[in-house]
mmCIF file of C-alpha atoms in Angstrom:
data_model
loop_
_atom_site.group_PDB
_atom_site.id
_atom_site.type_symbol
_atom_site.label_atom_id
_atom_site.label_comp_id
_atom_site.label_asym_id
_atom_site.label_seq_id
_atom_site.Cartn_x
_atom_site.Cartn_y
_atom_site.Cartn_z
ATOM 1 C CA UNK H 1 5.031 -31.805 6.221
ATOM 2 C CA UNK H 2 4.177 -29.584 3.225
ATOM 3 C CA UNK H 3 3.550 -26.720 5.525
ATOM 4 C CA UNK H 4 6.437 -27.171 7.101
ATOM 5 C CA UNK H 5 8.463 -26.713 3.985
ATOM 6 C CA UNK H 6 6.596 -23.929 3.099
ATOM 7 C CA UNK H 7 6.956 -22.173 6.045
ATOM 8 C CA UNK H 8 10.831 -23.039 5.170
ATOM 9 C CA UNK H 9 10.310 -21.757 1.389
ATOM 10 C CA UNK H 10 9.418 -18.062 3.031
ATOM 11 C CA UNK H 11 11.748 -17.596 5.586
ATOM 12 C CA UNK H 12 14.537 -18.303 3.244
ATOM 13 C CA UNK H 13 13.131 -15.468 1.039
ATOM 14 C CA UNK H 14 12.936 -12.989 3.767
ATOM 15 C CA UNK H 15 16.274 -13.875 4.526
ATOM 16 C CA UNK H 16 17.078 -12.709 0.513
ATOM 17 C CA UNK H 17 15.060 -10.048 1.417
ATOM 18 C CA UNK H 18 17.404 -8.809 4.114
ATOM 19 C CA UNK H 19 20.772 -8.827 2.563
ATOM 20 C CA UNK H 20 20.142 -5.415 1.238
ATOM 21 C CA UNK H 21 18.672 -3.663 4.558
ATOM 22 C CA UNK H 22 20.699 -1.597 6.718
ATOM 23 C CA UNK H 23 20.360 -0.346 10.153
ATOM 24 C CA UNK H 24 19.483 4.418 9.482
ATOM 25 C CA UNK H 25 19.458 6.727 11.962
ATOM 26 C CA UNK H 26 16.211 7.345 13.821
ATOM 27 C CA UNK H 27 15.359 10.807 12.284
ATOM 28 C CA UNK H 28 12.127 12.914 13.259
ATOM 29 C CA UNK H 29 11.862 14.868 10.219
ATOM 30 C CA UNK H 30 8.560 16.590 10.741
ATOM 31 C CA UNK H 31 8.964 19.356 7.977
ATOM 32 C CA UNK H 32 8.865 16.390 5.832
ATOM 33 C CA UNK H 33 5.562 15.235 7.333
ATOM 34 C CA UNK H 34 3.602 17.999 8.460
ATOM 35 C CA UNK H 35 4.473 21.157 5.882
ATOM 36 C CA UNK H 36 4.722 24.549 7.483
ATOM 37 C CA UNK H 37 5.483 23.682 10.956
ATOM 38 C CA UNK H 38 8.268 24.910 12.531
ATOM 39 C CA UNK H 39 11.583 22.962 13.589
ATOM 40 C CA UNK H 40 10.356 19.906 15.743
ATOM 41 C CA UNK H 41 12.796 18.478 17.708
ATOM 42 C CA UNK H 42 10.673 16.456 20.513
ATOM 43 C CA UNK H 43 9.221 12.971 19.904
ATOM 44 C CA UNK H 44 6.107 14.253 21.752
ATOM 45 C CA UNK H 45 5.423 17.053 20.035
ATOM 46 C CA UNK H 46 6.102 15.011 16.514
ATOM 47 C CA UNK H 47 3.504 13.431 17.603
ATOM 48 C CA UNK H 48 0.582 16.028 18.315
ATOM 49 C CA UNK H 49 1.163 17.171 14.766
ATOM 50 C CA UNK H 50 0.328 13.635 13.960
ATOM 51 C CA UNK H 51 -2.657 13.361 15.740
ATOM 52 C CA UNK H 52 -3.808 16.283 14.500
ATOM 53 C CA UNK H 53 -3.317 14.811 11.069
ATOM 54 C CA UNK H 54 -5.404 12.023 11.706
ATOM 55 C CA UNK H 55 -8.677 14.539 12.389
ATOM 56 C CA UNK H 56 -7.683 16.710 9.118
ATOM 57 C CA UNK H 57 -10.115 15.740 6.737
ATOM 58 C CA UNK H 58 -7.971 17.328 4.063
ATOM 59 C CA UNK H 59 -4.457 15.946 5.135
ATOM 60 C CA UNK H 60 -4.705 13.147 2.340
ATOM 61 C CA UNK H 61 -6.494 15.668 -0.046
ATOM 62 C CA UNK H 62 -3.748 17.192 -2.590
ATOM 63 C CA UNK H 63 -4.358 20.885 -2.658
ATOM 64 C CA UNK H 64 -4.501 21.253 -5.784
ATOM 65 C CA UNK H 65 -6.589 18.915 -6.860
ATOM 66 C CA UNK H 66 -4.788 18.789 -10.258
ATOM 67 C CA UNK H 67 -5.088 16.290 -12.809
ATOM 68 C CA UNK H 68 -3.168 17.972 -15.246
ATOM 69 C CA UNK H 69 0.324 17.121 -16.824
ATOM 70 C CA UNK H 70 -0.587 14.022 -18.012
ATOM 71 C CA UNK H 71 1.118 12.162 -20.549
ATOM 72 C CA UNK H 72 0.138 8.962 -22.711
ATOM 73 C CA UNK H 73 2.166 6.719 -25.048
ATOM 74 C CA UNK H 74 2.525 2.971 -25.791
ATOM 75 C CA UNK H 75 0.488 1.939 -22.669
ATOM 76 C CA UNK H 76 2.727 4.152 -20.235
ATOM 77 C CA UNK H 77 1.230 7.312 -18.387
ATOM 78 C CA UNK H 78 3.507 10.162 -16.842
ATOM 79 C CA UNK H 79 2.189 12.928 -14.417
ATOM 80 C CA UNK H 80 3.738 14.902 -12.021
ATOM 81 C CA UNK H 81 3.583 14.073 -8.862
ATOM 82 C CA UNK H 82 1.588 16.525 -5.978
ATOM 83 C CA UNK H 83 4.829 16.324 -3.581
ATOM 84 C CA UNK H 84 8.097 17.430 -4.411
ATOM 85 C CA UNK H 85 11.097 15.630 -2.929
ATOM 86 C CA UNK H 86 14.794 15.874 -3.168
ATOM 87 C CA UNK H 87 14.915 12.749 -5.490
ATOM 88 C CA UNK H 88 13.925 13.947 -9.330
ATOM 89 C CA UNK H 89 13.174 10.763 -9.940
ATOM 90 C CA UNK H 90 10.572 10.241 -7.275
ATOM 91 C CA UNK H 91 8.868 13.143 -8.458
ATOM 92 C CA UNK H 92 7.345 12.455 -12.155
ATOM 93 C CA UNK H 93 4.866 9.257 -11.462
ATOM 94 C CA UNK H 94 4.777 5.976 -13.994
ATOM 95 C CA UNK H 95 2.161 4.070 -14.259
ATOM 96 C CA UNK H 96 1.605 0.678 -16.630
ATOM 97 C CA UNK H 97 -1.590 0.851 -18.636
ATOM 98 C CA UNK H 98 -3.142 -2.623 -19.952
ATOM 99 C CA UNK H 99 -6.863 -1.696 -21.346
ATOM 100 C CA UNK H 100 -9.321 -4.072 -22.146
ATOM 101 C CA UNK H 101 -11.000 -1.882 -24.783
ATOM 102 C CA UNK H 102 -14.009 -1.217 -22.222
ATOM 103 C CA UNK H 103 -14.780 1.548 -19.900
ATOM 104 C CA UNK H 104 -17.021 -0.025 -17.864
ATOM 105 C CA UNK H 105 -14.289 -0.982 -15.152
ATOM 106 C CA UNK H 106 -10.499 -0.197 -14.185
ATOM 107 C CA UNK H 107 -8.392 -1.598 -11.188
ATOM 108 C CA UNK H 108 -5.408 0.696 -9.848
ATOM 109 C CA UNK H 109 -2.797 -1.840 -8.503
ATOM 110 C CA UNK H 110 -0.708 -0.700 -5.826
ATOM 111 C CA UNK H 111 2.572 -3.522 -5.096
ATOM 112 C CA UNK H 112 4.549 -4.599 -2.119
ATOM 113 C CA UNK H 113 6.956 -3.066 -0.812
ATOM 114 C CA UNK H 114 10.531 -3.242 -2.440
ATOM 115 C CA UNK H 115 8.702 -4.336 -5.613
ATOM 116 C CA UNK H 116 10.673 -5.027 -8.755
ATOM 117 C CA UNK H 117 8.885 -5.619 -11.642
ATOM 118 C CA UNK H 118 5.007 -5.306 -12.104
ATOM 119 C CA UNK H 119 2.047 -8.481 -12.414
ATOM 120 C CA UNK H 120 1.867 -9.395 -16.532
ATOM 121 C CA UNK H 121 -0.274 -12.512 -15.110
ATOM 122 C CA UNK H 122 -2.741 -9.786 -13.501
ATOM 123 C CA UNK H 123 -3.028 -7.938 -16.282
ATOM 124 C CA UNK H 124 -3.381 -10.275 -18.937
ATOM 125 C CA UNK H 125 -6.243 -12.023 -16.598
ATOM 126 C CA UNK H 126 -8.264 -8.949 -16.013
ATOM 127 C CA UNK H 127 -8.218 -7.118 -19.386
ATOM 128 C CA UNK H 128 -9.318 -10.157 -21.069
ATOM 129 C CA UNK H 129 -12.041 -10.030 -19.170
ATOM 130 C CA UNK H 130 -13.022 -6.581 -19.977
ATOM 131 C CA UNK H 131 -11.218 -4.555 -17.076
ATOM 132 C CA UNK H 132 -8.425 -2.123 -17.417
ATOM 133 C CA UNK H 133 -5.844 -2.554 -15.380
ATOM 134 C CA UNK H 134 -3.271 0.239 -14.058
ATOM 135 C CA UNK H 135 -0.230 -0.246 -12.186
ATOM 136 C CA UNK H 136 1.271 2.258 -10.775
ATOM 137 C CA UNK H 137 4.953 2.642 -9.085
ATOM 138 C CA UNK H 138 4.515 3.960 -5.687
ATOM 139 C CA UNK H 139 7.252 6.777 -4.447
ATOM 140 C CA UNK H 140 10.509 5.236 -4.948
ATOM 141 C CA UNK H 141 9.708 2.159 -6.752
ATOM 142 C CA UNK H 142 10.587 0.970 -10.211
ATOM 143 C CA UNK H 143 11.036 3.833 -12.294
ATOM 144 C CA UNK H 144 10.980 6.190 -9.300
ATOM 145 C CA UNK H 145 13.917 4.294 -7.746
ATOM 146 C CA UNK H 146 16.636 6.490 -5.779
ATOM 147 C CA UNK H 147 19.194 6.411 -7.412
ATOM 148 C CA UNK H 148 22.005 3.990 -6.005
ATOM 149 C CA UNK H 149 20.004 2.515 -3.761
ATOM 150 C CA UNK H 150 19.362 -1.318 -3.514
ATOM 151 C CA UNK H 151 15.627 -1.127 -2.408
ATOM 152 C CA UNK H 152 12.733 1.688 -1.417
ATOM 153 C CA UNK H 153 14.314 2.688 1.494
ATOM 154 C CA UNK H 154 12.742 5.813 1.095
ATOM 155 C CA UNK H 155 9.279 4.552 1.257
ATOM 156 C CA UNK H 156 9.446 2.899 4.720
ATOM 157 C CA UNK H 157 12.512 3.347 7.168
ATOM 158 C CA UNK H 158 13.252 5.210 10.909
ATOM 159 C CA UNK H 159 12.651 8.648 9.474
ATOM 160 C CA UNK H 160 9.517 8.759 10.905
ATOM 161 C CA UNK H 161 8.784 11.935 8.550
ATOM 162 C CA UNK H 162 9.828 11.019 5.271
ATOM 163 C CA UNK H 163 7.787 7.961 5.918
ATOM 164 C CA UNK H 164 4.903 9.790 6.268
ATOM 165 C CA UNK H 165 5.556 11.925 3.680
ATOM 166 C CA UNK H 166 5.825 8.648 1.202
ATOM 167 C CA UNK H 167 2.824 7.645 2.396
ATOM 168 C CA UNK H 168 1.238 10.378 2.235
ATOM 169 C CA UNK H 169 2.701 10.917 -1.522
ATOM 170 C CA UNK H 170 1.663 7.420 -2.857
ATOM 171 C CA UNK H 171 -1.866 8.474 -1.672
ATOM 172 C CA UNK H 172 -2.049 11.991 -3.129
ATOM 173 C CA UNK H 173 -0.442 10.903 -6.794
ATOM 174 C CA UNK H 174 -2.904 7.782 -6.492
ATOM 175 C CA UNK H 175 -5.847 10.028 -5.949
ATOM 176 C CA UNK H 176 -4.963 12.188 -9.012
ATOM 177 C CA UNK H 177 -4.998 9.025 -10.943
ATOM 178 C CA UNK H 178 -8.023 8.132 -9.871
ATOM 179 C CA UNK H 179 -9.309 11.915 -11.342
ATOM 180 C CA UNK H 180 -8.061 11.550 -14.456
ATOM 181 C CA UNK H 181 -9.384 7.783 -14.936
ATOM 182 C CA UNK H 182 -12.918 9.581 -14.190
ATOM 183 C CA UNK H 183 -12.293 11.845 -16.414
ATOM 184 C CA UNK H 184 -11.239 9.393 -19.356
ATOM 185 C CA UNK H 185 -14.631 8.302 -19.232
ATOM 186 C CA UNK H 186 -14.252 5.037 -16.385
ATOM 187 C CA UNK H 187 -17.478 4.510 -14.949
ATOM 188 C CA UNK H 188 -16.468 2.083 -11.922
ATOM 189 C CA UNK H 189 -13.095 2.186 -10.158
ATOM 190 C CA UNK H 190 -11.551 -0.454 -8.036
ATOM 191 C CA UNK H 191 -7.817 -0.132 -5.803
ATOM 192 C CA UNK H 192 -5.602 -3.074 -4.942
ATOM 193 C CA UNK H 193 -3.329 -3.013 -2.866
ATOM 194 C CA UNK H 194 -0.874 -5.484 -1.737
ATOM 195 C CA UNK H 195 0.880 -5.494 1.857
ATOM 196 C CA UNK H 196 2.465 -2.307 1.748
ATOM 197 C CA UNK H 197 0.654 -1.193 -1.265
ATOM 198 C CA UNK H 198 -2.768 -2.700 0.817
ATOM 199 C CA UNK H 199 -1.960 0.493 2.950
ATOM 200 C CA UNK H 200 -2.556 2.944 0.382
ATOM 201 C CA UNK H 201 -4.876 1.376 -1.237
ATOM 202 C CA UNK H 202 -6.903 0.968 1.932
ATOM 203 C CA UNK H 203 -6.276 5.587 2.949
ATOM 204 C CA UNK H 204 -6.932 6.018 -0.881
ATOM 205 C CA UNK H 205 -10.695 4.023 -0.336
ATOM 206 C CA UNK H 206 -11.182 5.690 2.903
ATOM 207 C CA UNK H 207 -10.584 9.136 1.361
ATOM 208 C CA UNK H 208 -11.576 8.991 -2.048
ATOM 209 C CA UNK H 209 -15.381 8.627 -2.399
ATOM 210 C CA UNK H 210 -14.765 7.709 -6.119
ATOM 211 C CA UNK H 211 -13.363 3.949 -5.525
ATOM 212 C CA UNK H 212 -16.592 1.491 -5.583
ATOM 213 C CA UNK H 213 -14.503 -1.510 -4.474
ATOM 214 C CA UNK H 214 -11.093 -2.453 -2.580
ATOM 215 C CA UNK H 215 -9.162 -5.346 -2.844
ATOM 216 C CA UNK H 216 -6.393 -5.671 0.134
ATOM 217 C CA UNK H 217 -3.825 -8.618 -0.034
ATOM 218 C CA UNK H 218 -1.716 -9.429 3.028
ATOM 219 C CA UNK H 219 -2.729 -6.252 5.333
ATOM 220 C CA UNK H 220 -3.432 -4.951 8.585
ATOM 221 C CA UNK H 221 -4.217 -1.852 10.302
ATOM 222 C CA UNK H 222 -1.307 -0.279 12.584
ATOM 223 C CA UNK H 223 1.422 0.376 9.989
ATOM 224 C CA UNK H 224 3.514 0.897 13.038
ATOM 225 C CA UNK H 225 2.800 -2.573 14.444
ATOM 226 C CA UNK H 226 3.872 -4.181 11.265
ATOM 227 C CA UNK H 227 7.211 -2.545 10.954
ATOM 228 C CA UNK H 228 7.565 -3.700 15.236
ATOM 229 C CA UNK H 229 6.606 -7.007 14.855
ATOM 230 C CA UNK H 230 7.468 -8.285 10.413
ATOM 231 C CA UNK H 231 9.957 -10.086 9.500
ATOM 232 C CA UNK H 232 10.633 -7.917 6.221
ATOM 233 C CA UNK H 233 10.990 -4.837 8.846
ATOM 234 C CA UNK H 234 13.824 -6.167 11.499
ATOM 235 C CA UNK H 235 16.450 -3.665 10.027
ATOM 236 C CA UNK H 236 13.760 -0.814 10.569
ATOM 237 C CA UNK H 237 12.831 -1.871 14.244
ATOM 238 C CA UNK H 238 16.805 -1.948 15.239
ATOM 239 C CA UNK H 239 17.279 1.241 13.918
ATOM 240 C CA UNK H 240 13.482 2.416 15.410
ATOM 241 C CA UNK H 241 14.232 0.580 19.234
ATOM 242 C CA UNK H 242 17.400 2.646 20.533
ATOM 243 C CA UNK H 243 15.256 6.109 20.711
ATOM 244 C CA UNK H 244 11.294 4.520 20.451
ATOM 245 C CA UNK H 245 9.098 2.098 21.543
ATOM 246 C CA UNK H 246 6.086 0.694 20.027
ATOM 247 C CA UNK H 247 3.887 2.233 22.051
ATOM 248 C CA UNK H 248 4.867 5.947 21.022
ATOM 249 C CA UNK H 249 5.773 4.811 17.144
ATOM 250 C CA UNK H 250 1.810 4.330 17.070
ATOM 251 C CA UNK H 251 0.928 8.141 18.501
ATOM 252 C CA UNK H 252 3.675 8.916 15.546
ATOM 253 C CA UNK H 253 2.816 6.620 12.888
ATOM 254 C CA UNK H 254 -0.978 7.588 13.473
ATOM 255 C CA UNK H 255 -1.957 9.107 10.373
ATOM 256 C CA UNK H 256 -1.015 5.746 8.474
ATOM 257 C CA UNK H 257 -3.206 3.197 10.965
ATOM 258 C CA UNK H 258 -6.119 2.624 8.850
ATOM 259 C CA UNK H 259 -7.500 1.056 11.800
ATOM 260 C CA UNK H 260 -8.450 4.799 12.254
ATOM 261 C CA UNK H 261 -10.328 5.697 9.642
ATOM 262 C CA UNK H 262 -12.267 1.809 9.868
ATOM 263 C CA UNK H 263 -15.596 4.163 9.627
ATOM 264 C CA UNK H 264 -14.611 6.064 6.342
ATOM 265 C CA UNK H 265 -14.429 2.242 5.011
ATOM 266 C CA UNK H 266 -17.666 0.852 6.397
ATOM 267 C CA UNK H 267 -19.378 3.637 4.252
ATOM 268 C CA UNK H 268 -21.842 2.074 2.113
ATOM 269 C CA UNK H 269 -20.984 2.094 -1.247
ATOM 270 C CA UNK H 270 -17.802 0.943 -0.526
ATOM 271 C CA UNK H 271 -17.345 -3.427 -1.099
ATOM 272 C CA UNK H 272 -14.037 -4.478 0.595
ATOM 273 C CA UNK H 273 -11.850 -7.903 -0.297
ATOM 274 C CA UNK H 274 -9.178 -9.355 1.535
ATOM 275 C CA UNK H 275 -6.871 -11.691 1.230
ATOM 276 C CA UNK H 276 -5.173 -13.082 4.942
ATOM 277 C CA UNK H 277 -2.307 -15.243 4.938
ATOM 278 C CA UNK H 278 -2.860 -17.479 8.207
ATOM 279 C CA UNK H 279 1.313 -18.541 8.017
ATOM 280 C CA UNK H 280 2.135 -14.793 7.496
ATOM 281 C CA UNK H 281 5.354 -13.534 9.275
ATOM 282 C CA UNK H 282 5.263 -10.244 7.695
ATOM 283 C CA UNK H 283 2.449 -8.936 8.426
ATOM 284 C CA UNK H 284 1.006 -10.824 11.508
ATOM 285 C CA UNK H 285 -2.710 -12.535 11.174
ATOM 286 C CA UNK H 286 -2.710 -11.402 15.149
ATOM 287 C CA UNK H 287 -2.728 -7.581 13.820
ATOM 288 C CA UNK H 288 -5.278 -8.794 10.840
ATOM 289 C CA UNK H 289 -7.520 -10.186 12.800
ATOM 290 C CA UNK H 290 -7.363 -6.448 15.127
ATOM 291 C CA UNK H 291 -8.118 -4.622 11.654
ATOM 292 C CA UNK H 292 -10.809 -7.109 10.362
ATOM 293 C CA UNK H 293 -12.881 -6.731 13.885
ATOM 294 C CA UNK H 294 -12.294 -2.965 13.952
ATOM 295 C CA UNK H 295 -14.036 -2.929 10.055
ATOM 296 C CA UNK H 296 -17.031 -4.887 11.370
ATOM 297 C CA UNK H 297 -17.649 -3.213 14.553
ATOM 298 C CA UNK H 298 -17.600 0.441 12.181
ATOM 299 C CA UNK H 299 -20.221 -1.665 10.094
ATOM 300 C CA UNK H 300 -17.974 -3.078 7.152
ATOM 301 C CA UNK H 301 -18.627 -6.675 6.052
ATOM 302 C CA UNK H 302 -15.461 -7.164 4.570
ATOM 303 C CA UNK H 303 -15.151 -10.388 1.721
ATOM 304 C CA UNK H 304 -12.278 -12.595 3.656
ATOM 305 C CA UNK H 305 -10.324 -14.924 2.572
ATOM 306 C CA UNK H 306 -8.181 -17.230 4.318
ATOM 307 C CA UNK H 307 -5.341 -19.204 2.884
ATOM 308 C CA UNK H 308 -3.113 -21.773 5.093
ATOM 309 C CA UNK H 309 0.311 -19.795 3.630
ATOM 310 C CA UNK H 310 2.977 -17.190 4.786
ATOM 311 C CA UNK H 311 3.586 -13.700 3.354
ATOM 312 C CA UNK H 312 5.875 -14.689 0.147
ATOM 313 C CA UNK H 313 3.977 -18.257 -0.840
ATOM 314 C CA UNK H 314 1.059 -16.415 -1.498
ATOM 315 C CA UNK H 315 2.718 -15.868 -4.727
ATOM 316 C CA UNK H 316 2.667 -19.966 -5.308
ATOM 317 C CA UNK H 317 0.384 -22.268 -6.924
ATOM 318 C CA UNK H 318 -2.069 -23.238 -5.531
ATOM 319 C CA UNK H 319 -2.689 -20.058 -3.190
ATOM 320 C CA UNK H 320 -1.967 -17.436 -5.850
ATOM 321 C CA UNK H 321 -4.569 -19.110 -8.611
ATOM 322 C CA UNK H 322 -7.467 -19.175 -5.191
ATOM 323 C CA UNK H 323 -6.729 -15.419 -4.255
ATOM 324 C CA UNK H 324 -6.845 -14.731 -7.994
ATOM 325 C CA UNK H 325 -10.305 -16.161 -8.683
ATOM 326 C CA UNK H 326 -11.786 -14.865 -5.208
ATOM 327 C CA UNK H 327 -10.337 -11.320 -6.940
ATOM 328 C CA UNK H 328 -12.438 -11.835 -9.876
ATOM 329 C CA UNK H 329 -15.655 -12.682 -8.584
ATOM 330 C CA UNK H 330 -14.618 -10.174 -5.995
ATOM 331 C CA UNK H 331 -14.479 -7.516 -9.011
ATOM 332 C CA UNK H 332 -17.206 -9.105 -11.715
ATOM 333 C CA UNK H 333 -19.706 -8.736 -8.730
ATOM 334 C CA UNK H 334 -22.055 -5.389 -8.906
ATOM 335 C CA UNK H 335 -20.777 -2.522 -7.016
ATOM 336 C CA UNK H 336 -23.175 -1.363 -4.312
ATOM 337 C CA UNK H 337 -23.230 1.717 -5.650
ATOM 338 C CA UNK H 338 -24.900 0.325 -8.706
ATOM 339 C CA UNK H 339 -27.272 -2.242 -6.592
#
């Protein structure tokens, strides 16, 4: 009975959720992924530039490798981000600094899609326990917001490009945090990431050799699959199904399966966490469970755990306060770099 009212509880709130989506055009937009290339207008060859982006070690490596323009006041840091886009806004990055007056430890939190305000409760938990905690506002969230638009449409939609090239961007300005938190002095650094935000939280771990653990909440591998198959995504898919099918939205959406890069994950000084919803209509445990296996077969041994709730109840008592104290023990446990 309770589970049926919960399953109840989160469809009504995806149905909140959907008020605000619209049906796009389906757009290519390769310049916007894959700089430098010349006009693409074929779905197939949008999508040998993407598989070539999968086997560029560098293609989630900013260039520049910058972390300068930073700026620091009342808990709030500014930098510029690596990408430049037509939205000013989206281009200077914010990020929400709590500090727990140690360096030993600092978690970069990365939040779901369409987020609107960031986790005091997370915050106020961790620091008081003696670990920083940074949140920062992916491309075209909170203070990066387009301007006149109702959610981060931006950030995920049927330009298969400028998806990427969020992505991509929420990866790159995430990675130059992670530089200048070295640099500050930050001895172990930890990335979580929550459905959407799991994603790059999940590329920035597989890429960034400086993140000693990785906490991913409500995830999956095929990025692609999720927008197919979610219930958050159904204004996505009918704008995606008139000119694509799943099949070739995976050759396109390659570069952002991290069931790809499952090896760069299973490297050893790396300790994953996740947190499954078994209820989840979002992100579906059948596309989980296909990114959990792929992690152990590459050698990962992934901390899992399950909870009997759907995508938005994990936000409830009593699932919130178990996936919050697996997190800590999850974070107070030694790195394997330091075992």
């Amino acid at each position: 009975m309770y589970h049926n009212w919960l399953d109840r509880w989160d469809e009504r709130r995806a149905r909140r959720g959907e008020e605000e989506k619209e049906t796009t055009d389906f757009v290519l937009d390769a310049e916007r992924a894959f700089p430098g290339v010349k006009e693409v207008i074929s779905l197939e060859a949008f999508c040998d530039f993407a598989n070539q982006a999968v086997v560029d070690l560098a293609f989630f490596d900013e260039p520049s490798g910058s972390d300068q323009g930073f700026q620091k006041q009342d808990g709030w840091l500014r930098f510029p981000s690596g990408i430049s886009t037509d939205v000013d806004e989206n281009n200077v990055v914010w990020a929400k600094t709590t500090e727990s007056g140690s360096f030993d430890q600092v978690v970069v939190v990365f939040h779901h899609w369409n987020a609107t305000s960031r986790n005091r409760q997370i915050t106020k938990f961790f620091s008081r326990r003696g670990i920083t905690v940074v949140e920062i506002a992916m491309p075209y969230h909170f203070e990066r917001q387009r301007p006149g638009s109702s959610h981060a449409d931006y950030m995920l939609s049927a330009n298969l490009g400028r998806t990427i090239q969020s992505v991509r961007q929420a990866v790159w300005d995430g990675r130059k945090l992670l530089r200048w938190l070295r640099s500050e002095g930050y001895r172990e650094i930890s990335v979580l990431g929550m459905s959407l935000g799991s994603w790059v939280a999940g590329l920035i771990a597989a890429h960034d050799p400086a993140v000693s653990k990785a906490s991913l909440f409500l995830t999956a591998g095929s990025l692609a699959d999720m927008v197919w198959t979610g219930r958050a995504t159904r204004a996505i898919r009918d704008s995606l199904e008139p000119a694509i099918g799943l099949t070739d939205l995976r050759r396109a959406w390659a570069p952002l399966n991290m069931e790809k890069y499952a090896h760069r994950l299973a490297r050893p000084d790396l300790d994953l966490h996740v947190v499954l919803a078994k209820r989840d209509k979002v992100v579906l445990p059948e596309l989980s469970e296909r990114f959990m296996h792929g992690l152990k077969v590459a050698g990962a041994r992934p901390n899992i755990l399950y909870l009997n709730c759907g995508h938005y109840s994990l936000a409830r008592p009593p699932y919130i306060l178990l996936a919050g104290l697996s997190l800590k023990r999850f974070l107070s446990a030694t790195a394997k770099s330091a075992r």
